[in-house]
Coordinates of C-alpha atoms and ligand atoms in Angstrom, one line a residue:
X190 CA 0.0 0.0 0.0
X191 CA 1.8 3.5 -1.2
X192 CA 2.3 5.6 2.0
X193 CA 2.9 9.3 0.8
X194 CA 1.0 10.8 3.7
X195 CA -1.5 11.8 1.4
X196 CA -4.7 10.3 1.5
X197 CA -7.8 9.9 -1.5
X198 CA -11.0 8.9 -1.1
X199 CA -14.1 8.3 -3.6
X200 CA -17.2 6.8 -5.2
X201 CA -19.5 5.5 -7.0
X202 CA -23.2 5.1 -6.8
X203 CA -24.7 1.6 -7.5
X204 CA -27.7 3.6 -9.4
X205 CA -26.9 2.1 -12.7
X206 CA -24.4 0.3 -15.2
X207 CA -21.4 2.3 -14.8
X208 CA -20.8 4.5 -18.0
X209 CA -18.2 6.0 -19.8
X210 CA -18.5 9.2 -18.2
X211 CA -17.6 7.3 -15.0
X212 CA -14.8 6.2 -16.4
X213 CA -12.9 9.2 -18.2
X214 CA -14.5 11.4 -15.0
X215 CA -13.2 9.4 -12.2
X216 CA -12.4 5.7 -12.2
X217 CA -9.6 5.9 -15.0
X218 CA -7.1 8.0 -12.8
X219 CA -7.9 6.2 -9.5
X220 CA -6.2 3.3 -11.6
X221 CA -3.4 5.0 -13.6
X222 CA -2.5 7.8 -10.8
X223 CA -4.1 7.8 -7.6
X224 CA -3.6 4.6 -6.2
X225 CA 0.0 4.7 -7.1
X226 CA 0.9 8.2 -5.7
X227 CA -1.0 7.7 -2.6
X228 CA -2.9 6.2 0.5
X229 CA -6.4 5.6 -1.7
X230 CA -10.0 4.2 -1.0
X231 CA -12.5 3.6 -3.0
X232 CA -16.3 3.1 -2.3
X233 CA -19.1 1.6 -3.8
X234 CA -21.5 4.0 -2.1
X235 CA -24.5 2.1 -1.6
X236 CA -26.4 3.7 1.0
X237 CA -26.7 6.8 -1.1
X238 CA -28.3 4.5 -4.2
X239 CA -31.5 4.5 -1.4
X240 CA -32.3 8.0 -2.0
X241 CA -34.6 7.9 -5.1
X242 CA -36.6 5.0 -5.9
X243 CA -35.0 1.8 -5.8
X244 CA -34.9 -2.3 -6.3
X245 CA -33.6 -3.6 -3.3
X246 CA -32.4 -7.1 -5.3
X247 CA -30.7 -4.4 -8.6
X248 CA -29.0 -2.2 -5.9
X249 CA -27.6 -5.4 -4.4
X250 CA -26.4 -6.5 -8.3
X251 CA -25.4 -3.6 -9.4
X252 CA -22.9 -3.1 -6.2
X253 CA -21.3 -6.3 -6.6
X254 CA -20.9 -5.6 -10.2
X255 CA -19.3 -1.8 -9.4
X256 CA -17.2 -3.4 -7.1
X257 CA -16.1 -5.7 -9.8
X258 CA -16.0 -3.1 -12.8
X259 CA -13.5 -1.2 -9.9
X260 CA -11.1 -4.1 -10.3
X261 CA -11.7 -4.8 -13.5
X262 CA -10.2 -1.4 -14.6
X263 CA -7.5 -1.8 -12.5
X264 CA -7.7 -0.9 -8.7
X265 CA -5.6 -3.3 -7.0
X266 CA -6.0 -4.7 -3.7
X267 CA -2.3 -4.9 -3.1
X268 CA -2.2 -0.7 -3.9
X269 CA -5.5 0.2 -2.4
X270 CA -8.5 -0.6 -0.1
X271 CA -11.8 -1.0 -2.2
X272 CA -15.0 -1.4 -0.4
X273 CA -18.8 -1.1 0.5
X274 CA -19.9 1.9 2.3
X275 CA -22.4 -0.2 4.2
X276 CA -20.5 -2.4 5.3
X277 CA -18.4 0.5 7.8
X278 CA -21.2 1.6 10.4
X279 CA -18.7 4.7 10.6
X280 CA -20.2 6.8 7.7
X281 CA -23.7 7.2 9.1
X282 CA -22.4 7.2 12.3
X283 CA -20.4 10.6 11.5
X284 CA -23.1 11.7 8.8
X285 CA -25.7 12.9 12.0
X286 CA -22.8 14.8 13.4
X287 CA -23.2 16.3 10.2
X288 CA -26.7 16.7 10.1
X289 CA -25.7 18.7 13.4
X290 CA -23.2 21.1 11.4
X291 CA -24.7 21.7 8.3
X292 CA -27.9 24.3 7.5
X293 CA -31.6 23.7 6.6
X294 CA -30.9 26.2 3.4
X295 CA -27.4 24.5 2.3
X296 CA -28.8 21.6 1.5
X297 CA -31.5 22.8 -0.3
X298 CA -29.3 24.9 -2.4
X299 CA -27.1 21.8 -3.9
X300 CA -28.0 21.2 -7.9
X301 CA -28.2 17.8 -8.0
X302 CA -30.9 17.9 -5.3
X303 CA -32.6 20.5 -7.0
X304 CA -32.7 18.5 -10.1
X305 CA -33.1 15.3 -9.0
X306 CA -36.3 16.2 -7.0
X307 CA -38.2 17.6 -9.6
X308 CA -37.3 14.4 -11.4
X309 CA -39.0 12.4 -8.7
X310 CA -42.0 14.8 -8.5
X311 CA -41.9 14.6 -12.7
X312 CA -42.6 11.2 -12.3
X313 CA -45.3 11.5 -9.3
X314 CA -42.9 10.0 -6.6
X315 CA -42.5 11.7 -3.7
X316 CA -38.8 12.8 -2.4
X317 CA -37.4 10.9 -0.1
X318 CA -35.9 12.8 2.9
X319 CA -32.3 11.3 2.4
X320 CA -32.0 13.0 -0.7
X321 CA -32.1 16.2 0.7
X322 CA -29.8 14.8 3.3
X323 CA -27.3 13.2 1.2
X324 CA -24.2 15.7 1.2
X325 CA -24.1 14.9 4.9
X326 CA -23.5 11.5 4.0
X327 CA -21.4 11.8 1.8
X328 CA -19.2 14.9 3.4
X329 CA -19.3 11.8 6.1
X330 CA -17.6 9.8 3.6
X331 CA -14.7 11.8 2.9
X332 CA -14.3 13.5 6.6
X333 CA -13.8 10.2 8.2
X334 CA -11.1 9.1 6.4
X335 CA -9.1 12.0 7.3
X336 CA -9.1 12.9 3.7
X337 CA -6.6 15.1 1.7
X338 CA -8.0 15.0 -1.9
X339 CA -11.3 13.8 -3.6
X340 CA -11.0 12.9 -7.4
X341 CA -14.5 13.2 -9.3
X342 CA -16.1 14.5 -11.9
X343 CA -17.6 18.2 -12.0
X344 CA -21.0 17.3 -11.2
X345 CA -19.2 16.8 -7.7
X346 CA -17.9 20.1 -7.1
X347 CA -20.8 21.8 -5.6
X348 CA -20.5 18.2 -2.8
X349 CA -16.9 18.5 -2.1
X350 CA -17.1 22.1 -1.5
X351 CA -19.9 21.9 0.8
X352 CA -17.8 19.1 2.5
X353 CA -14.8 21.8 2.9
X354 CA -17.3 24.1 4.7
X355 CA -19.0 21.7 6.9
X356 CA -15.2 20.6 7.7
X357 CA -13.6 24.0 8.8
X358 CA -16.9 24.9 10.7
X359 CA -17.1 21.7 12.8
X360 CA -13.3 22.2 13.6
X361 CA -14.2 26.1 14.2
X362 CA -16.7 25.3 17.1
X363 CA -15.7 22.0 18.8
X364 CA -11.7 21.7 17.7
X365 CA -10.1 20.3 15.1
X366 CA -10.8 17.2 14.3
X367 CA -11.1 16.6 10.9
X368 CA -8.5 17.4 7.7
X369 CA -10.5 20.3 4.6
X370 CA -9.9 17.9 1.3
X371 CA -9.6 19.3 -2.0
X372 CA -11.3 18.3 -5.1
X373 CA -9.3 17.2 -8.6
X374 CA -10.8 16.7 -11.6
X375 CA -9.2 15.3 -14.9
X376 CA -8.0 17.8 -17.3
X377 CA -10.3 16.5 -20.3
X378 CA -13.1 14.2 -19.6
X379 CA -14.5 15.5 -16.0
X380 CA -18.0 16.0 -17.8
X381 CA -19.0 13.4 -21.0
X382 CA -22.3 14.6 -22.1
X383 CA -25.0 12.5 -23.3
X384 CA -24.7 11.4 -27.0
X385 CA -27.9 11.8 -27.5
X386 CA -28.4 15.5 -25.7
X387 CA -25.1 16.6 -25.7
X388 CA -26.2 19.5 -23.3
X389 CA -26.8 17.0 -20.3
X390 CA -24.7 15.0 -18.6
X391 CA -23.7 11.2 -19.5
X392 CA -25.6 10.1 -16.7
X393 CA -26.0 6.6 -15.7
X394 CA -29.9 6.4 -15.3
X395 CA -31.2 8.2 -17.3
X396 CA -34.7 6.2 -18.8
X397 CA -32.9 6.3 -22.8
X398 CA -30.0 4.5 -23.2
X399 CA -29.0 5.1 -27.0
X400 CA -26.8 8.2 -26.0
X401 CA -24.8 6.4 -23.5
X402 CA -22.3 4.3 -23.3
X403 CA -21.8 1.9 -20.7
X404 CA -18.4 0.1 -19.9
X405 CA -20.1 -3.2 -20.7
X406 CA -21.5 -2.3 -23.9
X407 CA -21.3 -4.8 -26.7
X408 CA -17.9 -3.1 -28.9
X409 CA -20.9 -3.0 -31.5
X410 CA -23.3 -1.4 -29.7
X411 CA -20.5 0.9 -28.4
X412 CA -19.4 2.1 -31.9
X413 CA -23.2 2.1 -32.9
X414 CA -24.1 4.7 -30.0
X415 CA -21.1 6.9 -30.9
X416 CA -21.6 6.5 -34.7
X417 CA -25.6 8.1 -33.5
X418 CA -24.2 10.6 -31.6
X419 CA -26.1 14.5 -32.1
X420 CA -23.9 16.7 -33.9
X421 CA -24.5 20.3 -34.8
X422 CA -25.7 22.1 -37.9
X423 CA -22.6 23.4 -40.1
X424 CA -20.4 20.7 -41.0
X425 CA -17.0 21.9 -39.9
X426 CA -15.2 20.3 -37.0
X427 CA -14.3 22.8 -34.5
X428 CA -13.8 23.1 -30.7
X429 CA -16.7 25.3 -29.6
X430 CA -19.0 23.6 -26.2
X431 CA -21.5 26.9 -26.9
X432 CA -22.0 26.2 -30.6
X433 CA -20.9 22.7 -31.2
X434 CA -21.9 21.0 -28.0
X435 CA -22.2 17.4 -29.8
X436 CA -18.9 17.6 -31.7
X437 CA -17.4 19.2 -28.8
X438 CA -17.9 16.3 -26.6
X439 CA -17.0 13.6 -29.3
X440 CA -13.4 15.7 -29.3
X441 CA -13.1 15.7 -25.4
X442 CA -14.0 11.9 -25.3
X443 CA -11.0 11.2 -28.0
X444 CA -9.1 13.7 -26.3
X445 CA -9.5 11.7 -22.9
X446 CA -8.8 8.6 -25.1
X447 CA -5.9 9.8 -26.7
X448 CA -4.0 12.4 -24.1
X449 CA -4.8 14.7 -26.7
X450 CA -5.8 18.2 -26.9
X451 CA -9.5 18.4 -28.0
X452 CA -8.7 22.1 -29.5
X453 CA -5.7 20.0 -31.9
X454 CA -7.8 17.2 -32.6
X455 CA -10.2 19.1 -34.1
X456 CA -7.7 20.7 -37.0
X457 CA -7.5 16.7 -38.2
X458 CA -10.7 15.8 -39.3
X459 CA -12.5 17.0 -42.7
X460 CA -15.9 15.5 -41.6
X461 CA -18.1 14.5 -38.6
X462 CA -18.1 10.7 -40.2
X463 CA -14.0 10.6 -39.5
X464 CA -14.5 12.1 -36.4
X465 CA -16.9 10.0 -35.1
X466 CA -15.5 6.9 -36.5
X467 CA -12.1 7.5 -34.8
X468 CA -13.9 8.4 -31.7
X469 CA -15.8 4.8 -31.9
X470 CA -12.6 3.3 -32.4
X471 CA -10.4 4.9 -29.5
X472 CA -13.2 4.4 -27.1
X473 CA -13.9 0.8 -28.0
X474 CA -9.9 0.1 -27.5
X475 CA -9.6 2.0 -23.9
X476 CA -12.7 0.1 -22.6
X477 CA -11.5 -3.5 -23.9
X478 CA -9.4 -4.6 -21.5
X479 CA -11.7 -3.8 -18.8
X480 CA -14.8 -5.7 -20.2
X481 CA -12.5 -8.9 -20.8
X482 CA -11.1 -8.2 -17.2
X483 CA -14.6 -8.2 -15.9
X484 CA -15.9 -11.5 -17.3
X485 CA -12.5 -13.0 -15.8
X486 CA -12.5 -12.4 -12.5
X487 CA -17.2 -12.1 -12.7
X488 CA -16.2 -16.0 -12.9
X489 CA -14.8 -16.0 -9.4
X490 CA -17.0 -14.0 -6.8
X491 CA -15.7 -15.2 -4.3
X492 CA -12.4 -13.2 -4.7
X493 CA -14.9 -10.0 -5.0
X494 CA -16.0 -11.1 -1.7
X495 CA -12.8 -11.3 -0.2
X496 CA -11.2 -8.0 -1.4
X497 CA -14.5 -6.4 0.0
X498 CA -14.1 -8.4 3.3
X499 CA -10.7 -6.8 3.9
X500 CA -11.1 -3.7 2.2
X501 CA -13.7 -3.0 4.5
X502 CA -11.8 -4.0 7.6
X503 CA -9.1 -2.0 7.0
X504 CA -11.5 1.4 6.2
X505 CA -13.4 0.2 9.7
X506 CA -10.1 0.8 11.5
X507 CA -9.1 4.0 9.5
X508 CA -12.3 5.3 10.5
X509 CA -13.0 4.6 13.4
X510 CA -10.6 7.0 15.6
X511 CA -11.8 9.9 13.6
X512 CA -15.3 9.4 14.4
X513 CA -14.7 8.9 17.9
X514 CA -12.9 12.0 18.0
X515 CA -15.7 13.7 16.4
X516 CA -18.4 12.3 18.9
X517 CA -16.1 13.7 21.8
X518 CA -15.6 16.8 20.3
X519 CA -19.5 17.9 20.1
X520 CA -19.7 16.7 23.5
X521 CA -20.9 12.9 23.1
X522 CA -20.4 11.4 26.6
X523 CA -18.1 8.3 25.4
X524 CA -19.1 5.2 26.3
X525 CA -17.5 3.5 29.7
Ligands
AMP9 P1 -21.8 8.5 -9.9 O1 -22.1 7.7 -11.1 O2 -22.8 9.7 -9.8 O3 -21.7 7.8 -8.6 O4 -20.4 9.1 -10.1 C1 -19.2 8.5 -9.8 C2 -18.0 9.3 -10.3 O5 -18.1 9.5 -11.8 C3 -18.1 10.8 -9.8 O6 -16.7 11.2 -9.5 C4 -18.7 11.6 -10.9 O7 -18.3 12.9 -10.9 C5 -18.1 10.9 -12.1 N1 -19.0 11.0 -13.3 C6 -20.3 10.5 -13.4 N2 -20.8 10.8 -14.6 C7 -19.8 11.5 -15.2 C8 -19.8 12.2 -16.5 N3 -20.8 12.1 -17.4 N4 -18.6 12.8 -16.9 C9 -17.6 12.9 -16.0 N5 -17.6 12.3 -14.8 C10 -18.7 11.7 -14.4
LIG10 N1 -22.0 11.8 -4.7 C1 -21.1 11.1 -5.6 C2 -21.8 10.9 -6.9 O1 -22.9 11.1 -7.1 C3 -20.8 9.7 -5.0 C4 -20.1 9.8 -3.7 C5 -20.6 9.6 -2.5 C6 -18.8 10.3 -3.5 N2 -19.7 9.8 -1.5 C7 -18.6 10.2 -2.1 C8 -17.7 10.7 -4.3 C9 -17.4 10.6 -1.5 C10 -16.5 11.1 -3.7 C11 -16.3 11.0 -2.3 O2 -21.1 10.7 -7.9

């Protein structure tokens, strides 16, 4: 395990089938950087998949197959600590002492809430509490761990930010306690837009799947999705997000692919059908290994199990000393 004194924590929700956006946004440097340079955990956040409408028997599928799309790409247990959020009592422990810090009005004010409840209402289900709640929870996840730097996509800004503040005022009125992370986000790739409506995000449930891809896509139905792909009216390929949203994002998606500049790339290509064709090709490539990694080791759960076991051991004992110093510090009578 790399010991740099710097520590990483993130996630993923078990909403969905994980997606290419997951993958350029976040997963694809906690395998080729983070857990190399540092002391990193990653989470299959599963409590927070319980705020919106859910499957109990999918959620429980789909974590076991993050979990396994986690090593599939790459994380190693020998380099990191992969686990299940529920499976550490810690994280809701700590996310009421957060409840405690944070503000009626805060929580309202976050986007995805405000987008994701009008969803539910959209749809005539009615909001569940948690989802209003869920920062808490997951400023919980990153707070316990004594974390130093949070790498996610943009859409998780707004979160980590939120996580700073709750962080320095806790520390402010009861002592300090916990460590103020910092977000990172990729330099290309920290927001794939939908193929489909290239002005939204990549998203992982969303009801229409034909503008995203996921990582264990068909390679035909891969390069059939990005072959579909929205572009704009005009039929030069330039670099514009305002004007060209579509092609813009097929350029940042072989950008990501490549290590490319997206601006550069777009001075190659005479027509949308070369663009779109090289884009099919470079994405189908980066996501190959990981699908044939995934049927490999989908053929032995029980070595899933076992990195989970211990993964989640060793975040229990991380933990653990944090949260206790929390629940001291707001003035928790400990237990004798
Ligand atoms: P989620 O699927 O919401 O649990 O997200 C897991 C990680 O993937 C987070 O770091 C997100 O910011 C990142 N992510 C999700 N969708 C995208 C996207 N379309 N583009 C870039 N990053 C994304
Ligand atoms: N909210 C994140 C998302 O929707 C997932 C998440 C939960 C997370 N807890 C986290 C990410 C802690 C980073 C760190 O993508």
């Amino acid at each position: 395990m790399a010991r740099t004194g710097t520590r990483i924590f993130s996630g993923v929700k078990p909403t969905g089938h994980l997606t290419l956006g997951n993958y350029l946004g976040a997963m694809r440097r906690w395998v080729d950087e983070d857990q190399h340079r540092a002391d990193a955990l990653f989470c299959v956040v599963d409590l927070h998949a319980l705020t919106v409408d859910h499957d109990p028997a999918r959620v429980r599928r789909l974590t076991r197959q993050a979990a396994t799309l986690l090593l599939a790409a790459g994380l190693s247990q020998d380099r990191c600590t992969v686990f299940v959020q529920s499976h550490v009592d810690e994280h809701t422990r700590l996310a009421y002492l957060l409840e405690c810090t944070a503000t009626d009005a805060e929580m309202r004010r976050m986007i995805q809430y405000k987008e994701k409840a009008v969803r539910e209402r959209a749809g005539s289900r009615s909001v569940r509490l948690s989802l209003l709640t869920y920062p808490a929870l997951m400023a919980a996840d990153i707070l316990a761990y004594g974390t130093d730097e949070v790498p996610v996509g943009d859409d998780q800004a707004q979160h980590v930010e939120l996580t700073r503040t709750l962080a320095r005022r806790f520390n402010d009125r009861y002592g300090l306690v916990f460590t103020v992370p910092d977000a990172t986000h990729p330099p290309v790739g920290a927001r794939v837009m939908n193929l489909q409506d290239p002005r939204s995000k990549m998203g992982k449930s969303h009801a229409e799947s034909s503008g995203i891809v996921y990582l264990l896509d068909e390679p035909d139905v891969m390069r059939r999705k990005i072959m579909r792909a929205v572009t704009d009216s005009g039929s030069e390929v330039a670099y514009d997000r305002t004007a060209q949203p579509g092609v813009a994002n097929l350029l940042e998606i072989l950008a990501a692919c490549s290590g490319e500049r997206p601006e550069d790339l777009a001075e190659g290509f005479g027509s949308y059908g070369a663009l779109k064709k090289q884009t099919a090709d470079a994405v189908v490539e980066l996501l190959r290994p990981v699908r044939d990694r995934h049927a490999e080791i989908s053929a032995d759960p029980g070595y899933v199990e076992e990195v989970l076991r211990s993964g989640a051991e060793r975040a229990r004992a991380l933990a653990r000393p944090t949260v206790d110093a929390a629940y001291r510090a707001i003035g928790l009578l400990p237990p004798s």
